């Protein structure tokens, strides 16, 4: 009996389930798609096709990589986000579906506003792979002028590549949060923004070791470590964002699902924001905080 594609798929699913992957079926499908350079429909339609055994070795190599803990996105080098293609690398977080909530919320809030001449000035802090900045630039088009910053030059290289891949117009800046952006003597920004977005590192340092191996061993600590209570970046963002936002400007941040209380307290405590709102993700978990500069 020849081996069928289905047998290879089942083998992969069992193997990935064995290592405790949270998504064994999706992992197997994604690797088959990648291996055959085809889309999911092809894999589904050809499940009963014989699988040429001479090709097994190549696929088993990919399976071994995944079984060793490497995320599928680091094997394929790609991940879709907001329906757009993104390159991935170990230098930045893999784009996550949760983060689409942040992008969708920003788009729906901006849809209600009339853009100023030249478009909303939008800043994405800790841009990483660039998925937030690039998808907002791409999906909002001329309504926005997007700047994105990161401390990691390696992440910026990937983000630039992703902007080029999507034909998105994003200005990239290297530096630590607001540090690269000039201020007046009064402390106010020279060029304040209409919108500031960020998915900063927000995992408490002590929790890093407990993360799934895919994340713990294969994604950059720098993109995850939010300090002793996971809140370091929010404290710094709420300290400086008032100076960098125009009156009425929007701040939208991804948060950890247990951080809504602490982050809304920072927003309220700063005295500079109104309309502080928590948005939940598809799993019903708190995922995004938005606030409007008074
Ligand atoms: N959501 C990511 C995770 O759970 C963390 C992202 C972040 O720190 N910004 O792995």
Coordinates of C-alpha atoms and ligand atoms in Angstrom, one line a residue:
X1 CA 0.0 0.0 0.0
X2 CA 1.5 3.3 -1.0
X3 CA 1.7 6.0 1.6
X4 CA -1.0 8.7 1.2
X5 CA -0.7 12.4 1.9
X6 CA -3.3 11.7 4.6
X7 CA -0.8 9.3 6.3
X8 CA 1.9 11.9 6.3
X9 CA -0.5 14.5 7.7
X10 CA -1.7 12.2 10.4
X11 CA 1.9 11.3 11.3
X12 CA 2.8 15.0 11.6
X13 CA -0.4 15.8 13.7
X14 CA 0.4 13.0 16.1
X15 CA 4.0 14.0 16.4
X16 CA 3.1 17.7 17.1
X17 CA 0.4 16.7 19.5
X18 CA 3.0 14.6 21.3
X19 CA 5.3 17.6 21.9
X20 CA 2.3 19.6 23.3
X21 CA 1.8 22.0 20.3
X22 CA -1.3 24.1 20.9
X23 CA -2.2 23.7 17.2
X24 CA -1.0 20.3 15.9
X25 CA -3.5 20.2 12.9
X26 CA -2.7 23.8 11.8
X27 CA 1.1 23.1 12.2
X28 CA 0.8 20.0 10.0
X29 CA -1.3 21.8 7.3
X30 CA 1.0 24.8 7.3
X31 CA 4.1 22.7 6.8
X32 CA 2.5 20.6 4.0
X33 CA 1.4 23.8 2.3
X34 CA 4.9 25.1 2.6
X35 CA 6.5 21.9 1.4
X36 CA 4.3 21.6 -1.6
X37 CA 4.2 25.3 -2.3
X38 CA 0.5 25.2 -2.5
X39 CA -2.5 26.5 -0.6
X40 CA -4.7 24.8 2.1
X41 CA -7.4 23.8 -0.4
X42 CA -4.8 21.8 -2.4
X43 CA -3.7 19.9 0.7
X44 CA -7.3 19.2 1.6
X45 CA -8.2 18.0 -1.9
X46 CA -5.2 15.8 -2.3
X47 CA -5.3 14.0 1.0
X48 CA -5.9 10.7 -0.7
X49 CA -3.1 11.1 -3.2
X50 CA -0.1 8.8 -2.8
X51 CA 2.8 10.6 -1.3
X52 CA 6.0 9.9 -3.2
X53 CA 8.3 8.3 -0.6
X54 CA 11.4 9.9 -2.0
X55 CA 9.9 13.2 -0.9
X56 CA 9.3 12.1 2.6
X57 CA 12.8 12.8 3.8
X58 CA 12.5 16.5 3.1
X59 CA 9.2 16.7 4.9
X60 CA 10.5 14.7 7.8
X61 CA 13.3 17.2 8.2
X62 CA 10.7 20.0 8.6
X63 CA 8.7 17.8 11.0
X64 CA 11.9 17.2 13.1
X65 CA 12.5 20.9 13.3
X66 CA 8.9 21.6 14.5
X67 CA 9.1 18.6 16.9
X68 CA 12.3 20.2 18.4
X69 CA 10.3 23.2 19.3
X70 CA 10.9 25.6 16.4
X71 CA 7.6 27.5 15.6
X72 CA 6.2 26.7 12.2
X73 CA 6.6 30.3 11.2
X74 CA 10.3 30.1 11.7
X75 CA 10.4 27.1 9.4
X76 CA 8.3 28.7 6.7
X77 CA 9.6 32.2 7.3
X78 CA 6.1 33.7 7.0
X79 CA 2.9 34.5 8.8
X80 CA -0.2 36.2 7.5
X81 CA -1.5 39.2 9.5
X82 CA -4.7 41.2 8.6
X83 CA -4.8 39.1 5.4
X84 CA -1.4 40.5 4.4
X85 CA 1.9 38.5 4.0
X86 CA 4.7 39.0 6.5
X87 CA 8.2 37.6 6.7
X88 CA 9.2 36.3 10.1
X89 CA 12.6 35.8 11.8
X90 CA 13.9 35.0 15.2
X91 CA 14.7 38.7 15.6
X92 CA 11.1 39.8 16.2
X93 CA 7.8 38.4 17.6
X94 CA 5.8 36.4 15.1
X95 CA 2.7 38.4 14.2
X96 CA -0.2 37.1 16.4
X97 CA -3.9 37.0 15.7
X98 CA -4.6 38.7 19.0
X99 CA -2.8 41.8 17.7
X100 CA -5.3 42.1 14.9
X101 CA -7.8 43.3 17.5
X102 CA -5.6 46.4 18.1
X103 CA -5.3 47.1 14.3
X104 CA -9.0 46.6 13.8
X105 CA -9.9 48.9 16.7
X106 CA -7.6 51.7 15.4
X107 CA -9.1 51.4 11.9
X108 CA -12.7 51.6 13.2
X109 CA -11.9 54.6 15.5
X110 CA -10.2 56.5 12.7
X111 CA -13.0 55.7 10.3
X112 CA -15.2 57.9 12.3
X113 CA -12.8 60.9 12.1
X114 CA -12.0 63.2 9.2
X115 CA -8.2 63.0 8.5
X116 CA -6.3 66.3 8.6
X117 CA -4.6 67.5 5.5
X118 CA -1.9 65.0 4.6
X119 CA -3.4 62.3 6.8
X120 CA -3.3 61.3 10.5
X121 CA 0.3 61.2 11.8
X122 CA 0.6 57.7 13.3
X123 CA 3.4 56.3 15.4
X124 CA 3.9 52.6 16.1
X125 CA 6.3 52.0 19.1
X126 CA 8.2 48.7 19.4
X127 CA 7.3 47.8 15.9
X128 CA 9.1 44.4 15.8
X129 CA 8.2 42.7 12.5
X130 CA 6.3 45.9 11.5
X131 CA 3.0 44.0 11.3
X132 CA 1.0 46.8 13.0
X133 CA 2.6 49.7 11.2
X134 CA 2.6 48.0 7.8
X135 CA -1.0 46.8 8.0
X136 CA -2.3 50.2 9.1
X137 CA -0.3 51.9 6.3
X138 CA -1.6 49.5 3.8
X139 CA -5.3 49.3 5.0
X140 CA -5.7 53.0 5.7
X141 CA -3.7 54.3 2.7
X142 CA -3.6 58.0 2.3
X143 CA -5.6 58.6 5.5
X144 CA -2.4 58.0 7.5
X145 CA 1.3 58.8 7.5
X146 CA 3.0 56.0 9.5
X147 CA 6.2 56.2 11.5
X148 CA 7.5 53.1 13.3
X149 CA 10.3 52.7 15.8
X150 CA 12.2 49.9 17.5
X151 CA 15.3 49.6 19.6
X152 CA 16.5 46.5 17.7
X153 CA 18.2 47.1 14.4
X154 CA 17.6 43.5 13.4
X155 CA 13.8 44.0 14.0
X156 CA 13.9 47.2 11.9
X157 CA 15.6 45.3 9.1
X158 CA 12.7 42.8 9.1
X159 CA 10.1 45.5 9.4
X160 CA 11.6 47.4 6.4
X161 CA 11.5 44.1 4.4
X162 CA 7.8 43.7 5.4
X163 CA 7.0 47.2 4.3
X164 CA 8.6 46.6 1.0
X165 CA 6.9 43.3 0.6
X166 CA 3.5 44.9 1.0
X167 CA 4.3 48.1 -0.8
X168 CA 3.5 50.1 2.4
X169 CA 4.9 53.6 3.0
X170 CA 6.3 53.6 6.5
X171 CA 9.1 55.7 7.9
X172 CA 11.3 53.7 10.2
X173 CA 13.2 55.2 13.2
X174 CA 15.8 53.5 15.4
X175 CA 15.7 54.1 19.2
X176 CA 14.2 53.5 22.6
X177 CA 10.4 54.4 22.7
X178 CA 10.1 58.2 22.4
X179 CA 13.8 58.9 22.7
X180 CA 14.5 59.4 19.0
X181 CA 11.7 62.0 18.6
X182 CA 12.8 65.6 19.2
X183 CA 11.2 67.8 21.9
X184 CA 10.9 71.5 22.5
X185 CA 12.5 73.1 25.5
X186 CA 9.1 72.9 27.2
X187 CA 9.2 69.0 26.8
X188 CA 6.4 69.0 24.2
X189 CA 7.1 67.1 21.0
X190 CA 8.2 69.1 18.1
X191 CA 5.9 67.0 15.9
X192 CA 3.1 65.5 17.9
X193 CA 1.1 62.6 16.6
X194 CA -2.6 62.0 16.0
X195 CA -2.3 58.3 16.9
X196 CA 0.2 56.3 18.9
X197 CA -0.1 52.5 18.9
X198 CA 2.1 49.8 20.4
X199 CA 2.3 46.2 21.3
X200 CA 5.2 46.5 23.8
X201 CA 6.9 43.7 25.7
X202 CA 4.5 42.9 28.5
X203 CA 5.4 39.6 30.1
X204 CA 6.6 39.8 33.7
X205 CA 10.3 38.7 33.8
X206 CA 9.5 35.9 36.3
X207 CA 6.9 34.4 34.0
X208 CA 9.2 34.2 30.9
X209 CA 10.5 30.8 31.9
X210 CA 7.0 29.4 32.1
X211 CA 6.0 30.4 28.5
X212 CA 5.5 27.7 25.9
X213 CA 8.9 26.5 24.5
X214 CA 8.1 27.9 21.1
X215 CA 7.9 31.3 22.6
X216 CA 10.4 31.0 25.4
X217 CA 13.2 29.5 23.3
X218 CA 12.5 30.9 19.9
X219 CA 11.3 34.4 20.2
X220 CA 13.4 37.4 21.4
X221 CA 13.3 38.0 25.1
X222 CA 13.6 41.7 24.3
X223 CA 10.2 41.6 22.6
X224 CA 8.6 39.9 25.6
X225 CA 10.2 41.0 28.8
X226 CA 8.1 43.8 30.4
X227 CA 10.1 44.0 33.6
X228 CA 9.3 42.7 37.1
X229 CA 5.5 43.2 36.8
X230 CA 5.3 43.3 33.0
X231 CA 4.3 47.0 33.1
X232 CA 7.6 48.8 32.6
X233 CA 6.7 49.9 29.0
X234 CA 3.2 51.0 29.9
X235 CA 4.6 53.2 32.7
X236 CA 7.1 54.8 30.3
X237 CA 4.5 55.2 27.5
X238 CA 1.9 56.9 29.8
X239 CA 4.7 59.1 31.2
X240 CA 5.7 60.4 27.7
X241 CA 2.7 59.9 25.4
X242 CA 0.9 63.0 26.6
X243 CA 3.8 65.2 25.3
X244 CA 3.7 63.3 21.9
X245 CA 0.0 63.3 21.2
X246 CA -2.1 66.2 19.9
X247 CA -5.2 67.1 21.9
X248 CA -7.9 64.5 20.9
X249 CA -5.2 62.1 19.8
X250 CA -5.6 58.4 20.2
X251 CA -3.4 56.0 22.2
X252 CA -4.0 52.3 21.6
X253 CA -2.0 49.6 23.3
X254 CA -2.1 45.8 23.3
X255 CA -2.0 44.4 26.9
X256 CA -1.7 41.1 28.6
X257 CA -5.1 39.6 29.5
X258 CA -4.5 40.3 33.3
X259 CA -3.2 43.9 32.8
X260 CA -6.4 45.9 32.1
X261 CA -6.8 47.1 35.7
X262 CA -3.1 48.2 36.0
X263 CA -3.0 49.8 32.5
X264 CA -6.3 51.7 32.8
X265 CA -5.1 52.9 36.3
X266 CA -1.9 54.3 34.6
X267 CA -4.1 56.0 32.0
X268 CA -6.4 57.5 34.6
X269 CA -3.5 58.4 36.9
X270 CA -1.7 60.4 34.2
X271 CA -4.7 62.9 34.2
X272 CA -4.0 63.5 30.5
X273 CA -6.5 61.0 29.0
X274 CA -10.3 60.6 28.6
X275 CA -12.4 57.8 27.4
X276 CA -10.2 55.0 28.6
X277 CA -11.6 51.8 27.1
X278 CA -10.7 48.1 27.4
X279 CA -11.3 45.9 24.3
X280 CA -11.5 42.1 24.5
X281 CA -10.2 39.6 22.0
X282 CA -12.1 36.8 20.3
X283 CA -11.5 34.6 23.3
X284 CA -13.2 37.2 25.5
X285 CA -9.9 38.2 27.2
X286 CA -8.9 41.8 27.8
X287 CA -6.5 42.6 25.0
X288 CA -6.3 46.3 24.1
X289 CA -6.6 49.6 26.0
X290 CA -7.5 52.8 24.1
X291 CA -7.5 56.3 25.5
X292 CA -8.0 59.8 24.1
X293 CA -5.6 62.7 24.9
X294 CA -7.5 65.5 26.6
Ligands
LIG1 N1 1.2 37.9 23.4 C1 2.5 37.5 23.4 C2 2.6 36.1 24.1 O1 1.8 35.7 24.9 C3 3.4 38.5 24.2 C4 3.5 39.7 23.4 C5 4.2 40.9 24.1 O2 4.9 40.7 25.1 N2 3.9 42.0 23.5 O3 3.6 35.4 23.8

